[in-house]
Coordinates of C-alpha atoms and ligand atoms in Angstrom, one line a residue:
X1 CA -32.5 12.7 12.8
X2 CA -30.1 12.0 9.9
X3 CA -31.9 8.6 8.2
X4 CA -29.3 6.3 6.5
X5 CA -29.8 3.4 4.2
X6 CA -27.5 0.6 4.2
X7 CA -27.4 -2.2 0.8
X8 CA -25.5 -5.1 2.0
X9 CA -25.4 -6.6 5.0
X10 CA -22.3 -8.6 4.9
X11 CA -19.2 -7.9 7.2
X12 CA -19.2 -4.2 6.4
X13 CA -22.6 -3.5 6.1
X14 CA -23.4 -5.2 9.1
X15 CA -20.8 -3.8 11.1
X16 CA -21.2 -0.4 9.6
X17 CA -24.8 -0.5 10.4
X18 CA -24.7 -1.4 14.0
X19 CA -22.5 1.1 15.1
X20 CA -24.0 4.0 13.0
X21 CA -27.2 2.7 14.9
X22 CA -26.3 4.4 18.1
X23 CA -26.6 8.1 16.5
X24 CA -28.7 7.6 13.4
X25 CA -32.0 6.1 11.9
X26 CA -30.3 2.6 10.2
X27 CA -32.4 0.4 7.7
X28 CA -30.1 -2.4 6.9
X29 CA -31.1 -3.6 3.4
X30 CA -30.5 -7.4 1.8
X31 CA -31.9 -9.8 -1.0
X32 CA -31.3 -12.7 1.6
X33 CA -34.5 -13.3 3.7
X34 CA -32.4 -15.5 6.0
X35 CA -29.8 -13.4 6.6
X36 CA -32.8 -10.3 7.0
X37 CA -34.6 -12.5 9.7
X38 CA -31.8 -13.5 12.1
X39 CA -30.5 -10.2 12.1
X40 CA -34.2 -8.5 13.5
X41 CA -34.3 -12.0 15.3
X42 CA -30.9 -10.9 17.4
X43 CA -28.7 -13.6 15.9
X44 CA -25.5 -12.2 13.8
X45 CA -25.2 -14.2 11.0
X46 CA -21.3 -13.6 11.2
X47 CA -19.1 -13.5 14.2
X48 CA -17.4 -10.0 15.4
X49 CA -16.2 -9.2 18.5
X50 CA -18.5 -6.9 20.6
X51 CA -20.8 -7.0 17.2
X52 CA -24.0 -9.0 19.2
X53 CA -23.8 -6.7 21.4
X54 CA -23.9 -4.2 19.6
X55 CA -27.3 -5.4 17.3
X56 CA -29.1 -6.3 20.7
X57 CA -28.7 -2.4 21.7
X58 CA -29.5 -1.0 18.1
X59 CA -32.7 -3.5 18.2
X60 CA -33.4 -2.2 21.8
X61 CA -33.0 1.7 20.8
X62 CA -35.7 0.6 17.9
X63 CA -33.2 2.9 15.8
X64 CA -32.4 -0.4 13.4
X65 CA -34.4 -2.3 11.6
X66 CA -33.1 -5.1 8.5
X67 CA -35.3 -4.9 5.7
X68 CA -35.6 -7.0 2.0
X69 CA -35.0 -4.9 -1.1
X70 CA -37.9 -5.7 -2.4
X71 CA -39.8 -4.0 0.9
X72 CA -41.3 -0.3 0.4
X73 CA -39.2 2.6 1.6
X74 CA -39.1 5.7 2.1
X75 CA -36.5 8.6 1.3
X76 CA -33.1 8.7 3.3
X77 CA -30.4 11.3 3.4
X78 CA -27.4 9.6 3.1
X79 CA -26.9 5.6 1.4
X80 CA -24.0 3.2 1.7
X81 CA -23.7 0.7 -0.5
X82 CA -21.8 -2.3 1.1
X83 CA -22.5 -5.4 -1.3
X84 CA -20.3 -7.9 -2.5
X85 CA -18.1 -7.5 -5.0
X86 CA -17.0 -11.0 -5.6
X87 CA -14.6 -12.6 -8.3
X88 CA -16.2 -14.0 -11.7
X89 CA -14.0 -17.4 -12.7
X90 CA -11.6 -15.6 -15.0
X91 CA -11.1 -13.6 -11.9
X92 CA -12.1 -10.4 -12.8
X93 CA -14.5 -8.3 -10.7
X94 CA -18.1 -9.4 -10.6
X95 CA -20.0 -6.0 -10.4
X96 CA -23.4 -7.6 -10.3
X97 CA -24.9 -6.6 -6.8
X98 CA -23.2 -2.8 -7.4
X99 CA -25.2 -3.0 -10.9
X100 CA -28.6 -4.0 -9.4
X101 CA -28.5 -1.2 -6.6
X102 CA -27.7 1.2 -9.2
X103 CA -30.8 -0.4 -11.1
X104 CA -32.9 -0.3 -8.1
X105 CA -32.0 3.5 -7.2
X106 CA -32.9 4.4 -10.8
X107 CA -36.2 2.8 -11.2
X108 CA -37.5 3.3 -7.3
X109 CA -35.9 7.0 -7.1
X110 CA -39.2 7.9 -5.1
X111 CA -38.9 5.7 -2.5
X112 CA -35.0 6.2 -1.9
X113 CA -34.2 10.1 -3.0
X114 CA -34.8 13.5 -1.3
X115 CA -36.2 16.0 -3.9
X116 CA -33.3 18.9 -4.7
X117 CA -30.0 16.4 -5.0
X118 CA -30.4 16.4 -1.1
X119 CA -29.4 12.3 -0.7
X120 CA -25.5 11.6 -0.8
X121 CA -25.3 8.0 -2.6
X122 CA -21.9 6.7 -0.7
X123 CA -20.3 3.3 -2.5
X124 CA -18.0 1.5 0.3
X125 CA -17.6 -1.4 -2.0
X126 CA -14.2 -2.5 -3.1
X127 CA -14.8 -1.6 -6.6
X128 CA -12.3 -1.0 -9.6
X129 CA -11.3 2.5 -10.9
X130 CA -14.1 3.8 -13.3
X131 CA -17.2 1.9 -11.1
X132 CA -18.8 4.3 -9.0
X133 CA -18.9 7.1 -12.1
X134 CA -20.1 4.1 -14.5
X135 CA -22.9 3.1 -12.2
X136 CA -23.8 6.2 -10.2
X137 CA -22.8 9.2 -12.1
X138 CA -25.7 8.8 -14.1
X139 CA -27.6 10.4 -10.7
X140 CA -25.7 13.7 -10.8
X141 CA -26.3 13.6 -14.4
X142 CA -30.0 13.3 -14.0
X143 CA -30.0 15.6 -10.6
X144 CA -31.2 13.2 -8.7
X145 CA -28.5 12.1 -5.8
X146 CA -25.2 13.1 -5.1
X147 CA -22.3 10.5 -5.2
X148 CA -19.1 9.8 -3.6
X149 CA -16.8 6.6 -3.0
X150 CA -15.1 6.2 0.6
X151 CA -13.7 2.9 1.0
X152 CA -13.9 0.9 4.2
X153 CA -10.8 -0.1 5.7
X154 CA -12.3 -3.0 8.5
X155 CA -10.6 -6.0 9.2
X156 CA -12.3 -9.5 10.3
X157 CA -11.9 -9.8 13.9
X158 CA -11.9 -6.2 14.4
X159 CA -14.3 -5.0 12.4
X160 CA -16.2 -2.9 15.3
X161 CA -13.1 -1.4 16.3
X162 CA -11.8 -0.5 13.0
X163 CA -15.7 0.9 12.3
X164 CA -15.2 2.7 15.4
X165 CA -11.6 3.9 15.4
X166 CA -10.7 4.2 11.7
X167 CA -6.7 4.6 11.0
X168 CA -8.2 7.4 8.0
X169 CA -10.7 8.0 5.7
X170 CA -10.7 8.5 2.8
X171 CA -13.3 10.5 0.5
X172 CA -13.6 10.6 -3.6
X173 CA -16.3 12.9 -5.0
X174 CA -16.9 14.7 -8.2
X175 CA -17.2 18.3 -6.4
X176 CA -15.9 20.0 -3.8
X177 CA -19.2 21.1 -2.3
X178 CA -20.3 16.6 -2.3
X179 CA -17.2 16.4 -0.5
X180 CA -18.0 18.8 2.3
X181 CA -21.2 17.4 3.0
X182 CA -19.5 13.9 3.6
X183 CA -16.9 15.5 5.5
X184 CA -19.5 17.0 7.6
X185 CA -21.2 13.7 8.7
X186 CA -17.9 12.0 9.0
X187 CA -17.2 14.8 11.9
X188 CA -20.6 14.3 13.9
X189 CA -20.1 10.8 13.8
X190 CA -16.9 10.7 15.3
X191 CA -17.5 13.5 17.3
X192 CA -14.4 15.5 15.6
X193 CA -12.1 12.8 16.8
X194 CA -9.0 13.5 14.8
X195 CA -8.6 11.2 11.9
X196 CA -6.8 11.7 9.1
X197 CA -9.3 12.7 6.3
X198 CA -8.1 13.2 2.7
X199 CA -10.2 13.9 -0.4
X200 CA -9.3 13.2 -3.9
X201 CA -11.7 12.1 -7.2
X202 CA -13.5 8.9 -7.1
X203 CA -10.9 7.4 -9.4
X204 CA -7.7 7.9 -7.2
X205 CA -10.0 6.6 -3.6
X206 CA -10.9 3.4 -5.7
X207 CA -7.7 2.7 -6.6
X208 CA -5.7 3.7 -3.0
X209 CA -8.4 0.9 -1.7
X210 CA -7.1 -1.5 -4.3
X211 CA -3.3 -0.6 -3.9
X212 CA -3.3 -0.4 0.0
X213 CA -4.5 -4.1 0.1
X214 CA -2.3 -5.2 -2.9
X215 CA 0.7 -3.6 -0.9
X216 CA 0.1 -5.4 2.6
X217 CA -0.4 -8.4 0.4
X218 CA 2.9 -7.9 -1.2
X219 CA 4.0 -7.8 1.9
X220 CA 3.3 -10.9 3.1
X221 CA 4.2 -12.7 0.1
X222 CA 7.7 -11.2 0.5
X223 CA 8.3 -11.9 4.0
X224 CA 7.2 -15.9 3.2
X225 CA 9.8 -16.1 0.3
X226 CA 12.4 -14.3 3.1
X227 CA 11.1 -17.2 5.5
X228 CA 11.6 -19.8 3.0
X229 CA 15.7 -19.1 2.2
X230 CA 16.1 -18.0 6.3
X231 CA 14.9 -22.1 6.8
X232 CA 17.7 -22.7 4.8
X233 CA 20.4 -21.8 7.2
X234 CA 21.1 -23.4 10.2
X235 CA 20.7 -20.7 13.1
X236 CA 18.7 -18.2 11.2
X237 CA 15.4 -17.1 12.4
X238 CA 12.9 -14.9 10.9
X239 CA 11.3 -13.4 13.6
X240 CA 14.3 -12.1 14.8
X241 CA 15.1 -10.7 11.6
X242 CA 12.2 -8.8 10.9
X243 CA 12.5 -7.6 14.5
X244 CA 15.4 -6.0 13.0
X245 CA 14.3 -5.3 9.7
X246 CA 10.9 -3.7 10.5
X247 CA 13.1 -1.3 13.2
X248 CA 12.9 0.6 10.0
X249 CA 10.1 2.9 9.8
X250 CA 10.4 3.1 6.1
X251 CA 9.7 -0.9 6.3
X252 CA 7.6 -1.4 9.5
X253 CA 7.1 -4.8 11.5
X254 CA 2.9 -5.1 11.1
X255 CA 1.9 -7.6 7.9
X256 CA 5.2 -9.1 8.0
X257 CA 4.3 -12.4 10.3
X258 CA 5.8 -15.2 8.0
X259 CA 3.7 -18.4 8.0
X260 CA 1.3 -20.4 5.7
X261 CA -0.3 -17.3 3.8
X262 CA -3.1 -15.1 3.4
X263 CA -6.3 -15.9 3.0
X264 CA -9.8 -14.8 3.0
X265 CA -12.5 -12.9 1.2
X266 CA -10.4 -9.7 0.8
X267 CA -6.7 -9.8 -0.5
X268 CA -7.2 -12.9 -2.6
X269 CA -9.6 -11.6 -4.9
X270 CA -8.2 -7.5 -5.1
X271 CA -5.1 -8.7 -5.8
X272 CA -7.1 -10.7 -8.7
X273 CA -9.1 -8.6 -9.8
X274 CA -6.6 -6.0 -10.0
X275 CA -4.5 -7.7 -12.0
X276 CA -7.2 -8.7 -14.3
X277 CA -7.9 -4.7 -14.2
X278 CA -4.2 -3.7 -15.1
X279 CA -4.1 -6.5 -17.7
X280 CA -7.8 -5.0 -19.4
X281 CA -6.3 -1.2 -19.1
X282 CA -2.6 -1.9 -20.6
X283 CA -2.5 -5.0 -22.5
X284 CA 0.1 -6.4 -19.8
X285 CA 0.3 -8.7 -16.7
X286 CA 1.3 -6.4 -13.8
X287 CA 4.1 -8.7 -13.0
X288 CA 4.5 -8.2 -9.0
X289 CA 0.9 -8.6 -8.3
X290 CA 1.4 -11.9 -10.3
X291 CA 4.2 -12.9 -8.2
X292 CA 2.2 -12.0 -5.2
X293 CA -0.5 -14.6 -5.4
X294 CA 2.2 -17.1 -7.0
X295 CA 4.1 -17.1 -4.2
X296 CA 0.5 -17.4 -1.6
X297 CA -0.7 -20.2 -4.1
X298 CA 2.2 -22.1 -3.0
X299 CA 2.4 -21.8 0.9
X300 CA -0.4 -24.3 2.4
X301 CA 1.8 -27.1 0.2
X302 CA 4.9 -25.6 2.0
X303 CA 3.2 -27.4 5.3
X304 CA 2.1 -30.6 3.2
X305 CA 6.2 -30.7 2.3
X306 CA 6.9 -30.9 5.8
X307 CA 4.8 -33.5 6.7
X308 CA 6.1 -35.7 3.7
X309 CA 9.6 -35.1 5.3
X310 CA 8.2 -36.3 8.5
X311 CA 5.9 -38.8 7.7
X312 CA 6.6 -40.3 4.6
X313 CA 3.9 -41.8 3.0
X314 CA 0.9 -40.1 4.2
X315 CA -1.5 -43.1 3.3
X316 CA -3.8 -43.9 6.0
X317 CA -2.0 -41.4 8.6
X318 CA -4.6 -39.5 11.4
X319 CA -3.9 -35.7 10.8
X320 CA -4.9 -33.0 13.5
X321 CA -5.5 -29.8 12.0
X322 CA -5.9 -26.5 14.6
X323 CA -7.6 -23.8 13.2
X324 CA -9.8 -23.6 9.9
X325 CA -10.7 -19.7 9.9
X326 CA -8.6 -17.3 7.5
X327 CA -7.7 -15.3 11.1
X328 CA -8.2 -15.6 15.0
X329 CA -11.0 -13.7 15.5
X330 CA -13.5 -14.7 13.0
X331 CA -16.0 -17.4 11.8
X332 CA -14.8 -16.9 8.2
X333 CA -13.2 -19.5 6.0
X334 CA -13.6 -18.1 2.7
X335 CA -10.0 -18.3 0.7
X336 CA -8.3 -20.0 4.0
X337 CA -5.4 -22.2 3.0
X338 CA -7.1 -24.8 6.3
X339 CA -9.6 -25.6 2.9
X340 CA -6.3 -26.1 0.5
X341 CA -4.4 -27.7 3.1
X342 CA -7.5 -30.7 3.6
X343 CA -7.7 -31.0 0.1
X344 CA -4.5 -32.2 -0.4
X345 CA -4.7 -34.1 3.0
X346 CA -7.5 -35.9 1.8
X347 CA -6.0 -36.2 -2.1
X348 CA -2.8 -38.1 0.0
X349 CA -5.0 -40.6 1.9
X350 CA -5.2 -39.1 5.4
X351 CA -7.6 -39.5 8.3
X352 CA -8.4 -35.7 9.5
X353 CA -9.5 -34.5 12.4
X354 CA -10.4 -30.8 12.6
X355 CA -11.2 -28.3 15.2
X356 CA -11.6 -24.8 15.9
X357 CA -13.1 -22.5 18.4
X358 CA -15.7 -21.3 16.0
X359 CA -16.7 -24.5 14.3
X360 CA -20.3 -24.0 16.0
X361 CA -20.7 -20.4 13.9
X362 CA -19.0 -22.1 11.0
X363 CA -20.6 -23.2 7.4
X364 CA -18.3 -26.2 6.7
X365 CA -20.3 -27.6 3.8
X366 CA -17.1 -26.9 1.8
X367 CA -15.4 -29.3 3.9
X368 CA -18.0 -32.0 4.0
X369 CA -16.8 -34.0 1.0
X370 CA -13.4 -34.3 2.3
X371 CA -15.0 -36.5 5.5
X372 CA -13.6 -34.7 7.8
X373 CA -13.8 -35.4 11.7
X374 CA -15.3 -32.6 13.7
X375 CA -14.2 -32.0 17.5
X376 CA -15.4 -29.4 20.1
X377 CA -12.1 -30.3 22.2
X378 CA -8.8 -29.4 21.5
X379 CA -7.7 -32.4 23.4
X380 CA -10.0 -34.8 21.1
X381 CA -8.7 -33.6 18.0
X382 CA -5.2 -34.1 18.7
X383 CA -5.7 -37.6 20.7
X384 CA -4.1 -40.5 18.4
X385 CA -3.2 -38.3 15.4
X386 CA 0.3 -39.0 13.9
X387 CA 1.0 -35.2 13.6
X388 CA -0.8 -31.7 14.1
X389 CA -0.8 -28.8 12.0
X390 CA -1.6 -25.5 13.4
X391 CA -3.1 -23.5 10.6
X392 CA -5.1 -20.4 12.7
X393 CA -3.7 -18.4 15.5
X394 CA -6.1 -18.6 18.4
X395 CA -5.3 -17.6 21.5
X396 CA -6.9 -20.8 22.6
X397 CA -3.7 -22.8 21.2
X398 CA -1.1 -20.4 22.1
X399 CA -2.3 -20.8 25.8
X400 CA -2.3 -24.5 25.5
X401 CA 0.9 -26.4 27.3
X402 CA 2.3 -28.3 24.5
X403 CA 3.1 -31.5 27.1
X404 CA -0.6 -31.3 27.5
X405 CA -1.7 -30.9 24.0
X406 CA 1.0 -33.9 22.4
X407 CA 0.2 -36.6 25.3
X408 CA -2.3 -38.9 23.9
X409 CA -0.6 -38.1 20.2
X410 CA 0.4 -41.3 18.2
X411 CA 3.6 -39.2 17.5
X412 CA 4.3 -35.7 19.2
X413 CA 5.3 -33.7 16.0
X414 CA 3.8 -30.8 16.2
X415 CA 4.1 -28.8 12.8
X416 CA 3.0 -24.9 13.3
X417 CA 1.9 -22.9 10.0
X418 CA 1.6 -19.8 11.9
X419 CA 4.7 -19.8 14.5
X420 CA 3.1 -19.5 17.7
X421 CA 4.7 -21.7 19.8
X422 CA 8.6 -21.3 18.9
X423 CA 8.8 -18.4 21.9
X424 CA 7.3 -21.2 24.4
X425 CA 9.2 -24.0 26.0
X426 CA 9.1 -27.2 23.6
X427 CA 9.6 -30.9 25.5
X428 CA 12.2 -32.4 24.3
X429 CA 10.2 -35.0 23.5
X430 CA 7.9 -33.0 21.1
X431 CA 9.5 -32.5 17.4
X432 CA 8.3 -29.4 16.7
X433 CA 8.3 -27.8 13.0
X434 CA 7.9 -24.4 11.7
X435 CA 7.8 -22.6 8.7
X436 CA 11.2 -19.8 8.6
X437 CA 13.3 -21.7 10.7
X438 CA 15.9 -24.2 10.6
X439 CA 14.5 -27.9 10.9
X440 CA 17.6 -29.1 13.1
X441 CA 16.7 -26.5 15.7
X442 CA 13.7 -27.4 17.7
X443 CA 14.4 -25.3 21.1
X444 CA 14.6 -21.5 20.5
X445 CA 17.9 -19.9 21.9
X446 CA 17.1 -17.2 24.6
X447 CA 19.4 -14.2 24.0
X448 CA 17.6 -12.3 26.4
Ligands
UGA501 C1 -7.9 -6.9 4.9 C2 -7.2 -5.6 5.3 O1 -6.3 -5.8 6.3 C3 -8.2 -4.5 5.6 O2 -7.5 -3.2 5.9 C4 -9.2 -4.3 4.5 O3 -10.2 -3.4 4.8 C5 -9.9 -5.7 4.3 O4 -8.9 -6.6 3.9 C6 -10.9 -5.5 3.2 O5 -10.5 -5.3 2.0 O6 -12.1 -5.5 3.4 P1 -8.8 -9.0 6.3 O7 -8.8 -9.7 5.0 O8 -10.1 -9.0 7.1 O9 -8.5 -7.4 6.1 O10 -7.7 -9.5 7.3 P2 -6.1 -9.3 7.5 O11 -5.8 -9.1 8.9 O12 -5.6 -8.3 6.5 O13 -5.5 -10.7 7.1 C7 -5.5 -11.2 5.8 C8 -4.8 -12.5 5.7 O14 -3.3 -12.3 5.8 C9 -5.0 -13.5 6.9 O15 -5.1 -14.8 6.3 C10 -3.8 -13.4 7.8 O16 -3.5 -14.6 8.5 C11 -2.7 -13.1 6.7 N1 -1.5 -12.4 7.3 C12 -1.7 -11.1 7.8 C13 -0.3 -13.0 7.3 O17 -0.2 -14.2 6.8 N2 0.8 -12.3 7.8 C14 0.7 -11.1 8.3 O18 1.7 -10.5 8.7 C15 -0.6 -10.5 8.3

C-alpha cells in the first residue's frame, strides 16, 4: 500500500490527510503535541463539515495515525508538505516551517527516503515563485527524492468536498517523467474521475496559486467599490446588477457578493505577500494588488459609518454583533473584519455583545481584551442592544424571522454587513441597513 507522509496538520493537511486515509497508509506529522494528541484522541482541532467523521473512520481503519516530528519514522513513497506559510510584519512571506522540513528531510534522509529517488517530495504550501526549487531542489541534486509543487485549491467550510471533488489540479515538476508519477497517483486516487489536470514548471504552478487567489480577491474588492457608488443612488441595487453583470461568462456571478470584505488566513496575506514579492523582483509596487487590500482595509469601517449615521454618538451604546468567523461554515477568525469591526466598537465606547454558532470551537483570546459579552442564543445577544450588525452569513440568521430577532431590541435597526436579509420581508417597524443599497429604501421592490 502506497505509504504517504503528511507535514502540517493545519486546514489542508488535516483535511488532506483524512480523506487520503480511506485508500492509503497516512502519518499526519506536526511540532504541536496538542494539536498531535486530540487529533489520535478523535477531537478535530478545527471545524469542517463531514471532517469528524471522517478522522473517526481513518482512526477506526487504523490506516491514520498523527505523529510529532521529532518521533522516529520510517521511509514513505510520496510526502506533502502542508505547513504554514504565514506573513512576517513587513508582510512578506515567512518561509520558516517550509525551511525546517527541508532541514529535517536533509539531515533524517534515512528515516523519510526510499533508496533509488523512489519518494516524490510534493509541497502544497502557498509558497512564492522560486520556493520549492530553493528548498527542495537540492534533493534531485543530491539523488535523493523527487520534487514537485501542486497547490491545494480547498476552501474553509468546504474543505472535504473541495479535497474530494477538486475544480483542477494542478502539477509543477522539473521533468516530465516526476510529472507522470504524480499524475499517476492523482488518477488512482480519484479513481480517473475527470478533472482537469495541467502540468507546467514549479515556477508557473506557484505563481497560478498566488494569481488565482489575488484575482478572486480583486474581485471582491471591485464589486465593494461598485457597491459603494450603487448606494449612492436612490433605486439602485447591487444584487440586481451583478445578476446582470455576471450573465456574462467572461465576468461570472461567483466572488462577486458585495458586503463587509474578505477575510481570513488565505487572501489577506497572498495578496501581501505577493505584493511584497512583485516589489522584491521589480523594484515597484504592483499597483492593483495595492488597491486591492486598500479598498478591504477600509470595508469593516464602512459598517462603523453606518452606525455613526444611525446612532450618533456611540458612547455607552449596547451593540449586537452576529457572526465572528471569516465565513459560514468554519470556526476560523483569523483576518475577519468581526475582530476590526470590535476594535473600533470598543475604541468608540460601546457595550458588545457577540455571538456565533461556533463560539464553543472558537479561540477568542483575541477578543478578550475588548470585554466582549459572549451568548449561546441568538435571541440573548440581540435582547436590549441599540443596533445589530450582521457580520457572518449563517444560515442560522438568514432563517431567523426578523420580527422575532428585533423584539426585545432597544431599537430595531438592524444593520447587515453581508446582505442576507434584503430578499426577506422587513417590518416596517425594523430600519434595516445594508451595504450597496440606497439608505432611503428599506423594503426591497418585487419585480418578479
Ligand atoms: C480561498 C480560496 O477561495 C480557495 O480557493 C483557496 O484554496 C484558499 O483561499 C487558500 O488559499 O487556501 P478561503 O479563504 O477559505 O479560500 O475562503 P473564500 O470562500 O475564498 O472566502 C474568503 C473571504 O472572501 C471570506 O471572508 C468571504 O466572506 C469573502 N467573500 C467571498 C466575499 O466577501 N465576497 C464574495 O463574493 C466571496
Amino acid at each position: 500500500m502506497v505509504k504517504i507522509g503528511i507535514f502540517g496538520a493545519g486546514y489542508v493537511g488535516l483535511s488532506t490527510a483524512v480523506c487520503l486515509a480511506e485508500k492509503y497508509d497516512i502519518t499526519l506529522i506536526d511540532i504541536d503535541p496538542e494539536k498531535v494528541g486530540s487529533i489520535n484522541n478523535n477531537r478535530s482541532p478545527i471545524f469542517e463539515k463531514d471532517l469528524d467523521d471522517l478522522l473517526n473512520s481513518a482512526l477506526k481503519n487504523k490506516k491514520f495515525e498523527a505523529r510529532l516530528f521529532s518521533d522516529k519514522f520510517s521511509p514513505f513513497d510520496l510526502i506533502f508538505i502542508t505547513v504554514g506559510t504565514p506573513s512576517e510584519s513587513d508582510g512578506y512571506i515567512d518561509l520558516q516551517y517550509v525551511r525546517n522540513v527541508s532541514k529535517a528531510l536533509l539531515y533524517r534522509k534515512e528515516e523519510f527516503f526510499l533508496s533509488n529517488q523512489q519518494t516524490l517530495i510534493v509541497l502544497r504550501s502557498t509558497v512564492i515563485p522560486g520556493t520549492t526549487n530553493q528548498f527542495f531542489k537540492l534533493f534531485e541534486t543530491k539523488r535523493l527524492a523527487r520534487i514537485a509543487f501542486s497547490p491545494e485549491f480547498l476552501a474553509q467550510g468546504t474543505a472535504i468536498h473541495d479535497t474530494l471533488f477538486p475544480r483542477r489540479i494542478i502539477l509543477g515538476t522539473n521533468d516530465k517523467e516526476t510529472s507522470m508519477t504524480l499524475k499517476e497517483f492523482y488518477f488512482d486516487f480519484y479513481n480517473k474521475k475527470k478533472i482537469p489536470l495541467f502540468t507546467m514548471t514549479i515556477e508557473s504552478a506557484e505563481f497560478t496559486k498566488y494569481i488565482a487567489n489575488a484575482f478572486l480577491a480583486m474581485k471582491i474588492s471591485f464589486v465593494n467599490e461598485m457597491a459603494d457608488l450603487v448606494e449612492k443612488v436612490a433605486n439602485a441595487e447591487i444584487d440586481d446588477i451583478i445578476q446582470g453583470v455576471g450573465s456574462d461568462p467572461r465576468i461570472s456571478p461567483h466572488f462577486l457578493r458585495a458586503g463587509i470584505g474578505f477575510g481570513g488566513s488565505c487572501f489577506p496575506k497572498d495578496v501581501q505577500a505577493l505584493i511584497r514579492f512583485g516589489e522584491n523582483i521589480s523594484a515597484e509596487t504592483p499597483s492593483i494588488l495595492s488597491s486591492v487590500l486598500k479598498v478591504n482595509e477600509n470595508r469593516p469601517f464602512r459598517l462603523i459609518k453606518l452606525l455613526r449615521e444611525e446612532l450618533g454618538d456611540l458612547n455607552g451604546k449596547k451593540i449586537a454583533i452576529l457572526g465572528l468567523a471569516f465565513k459560514p461554515g468554519t470556526n476560523d477568525i483569523r483576518e475577519a473584519p468581526s475582530l476590526r469591526i470590535i476594535q473600533a466598537l470598543w475604541r468608540a465606547g460601546t457595550l458588545i455583545k457577540v455571538h456565533d454558532p461556533l463560539i464553543p470551537r472558537m479561540n477568542l483570546q483575541s477578543y478578550s481584551r475588548f470585554s466582549v459579552e459572549v451568548h449561546h442564543n441568538i435571541l440573548d445577544c440581540v435582547r436590549g442592544a441599540d443596533a445589530c450588525l450582521l457580520l457572518t452569513e449563517w444560515s442560522e440568521y438568514a432563517e431567523t424571522n426578523l420580527e422575532d430577532l428585533t423584539k426585545e431590541m432597544n431599537k430595531k435597526i438592524i444593520i447587515d454587513g453581508r446582505r442576507i436579509f434584503l430578499k426577506t420581508n422587513i417590518p416596517t417597524n425594523v430600519r434595516y441597513i445594508t451595504i450597496g443599497n440606497p439608505h432611503n429604501r428599506f423594503t426591497p421592490i418585487n419585480h418578479t
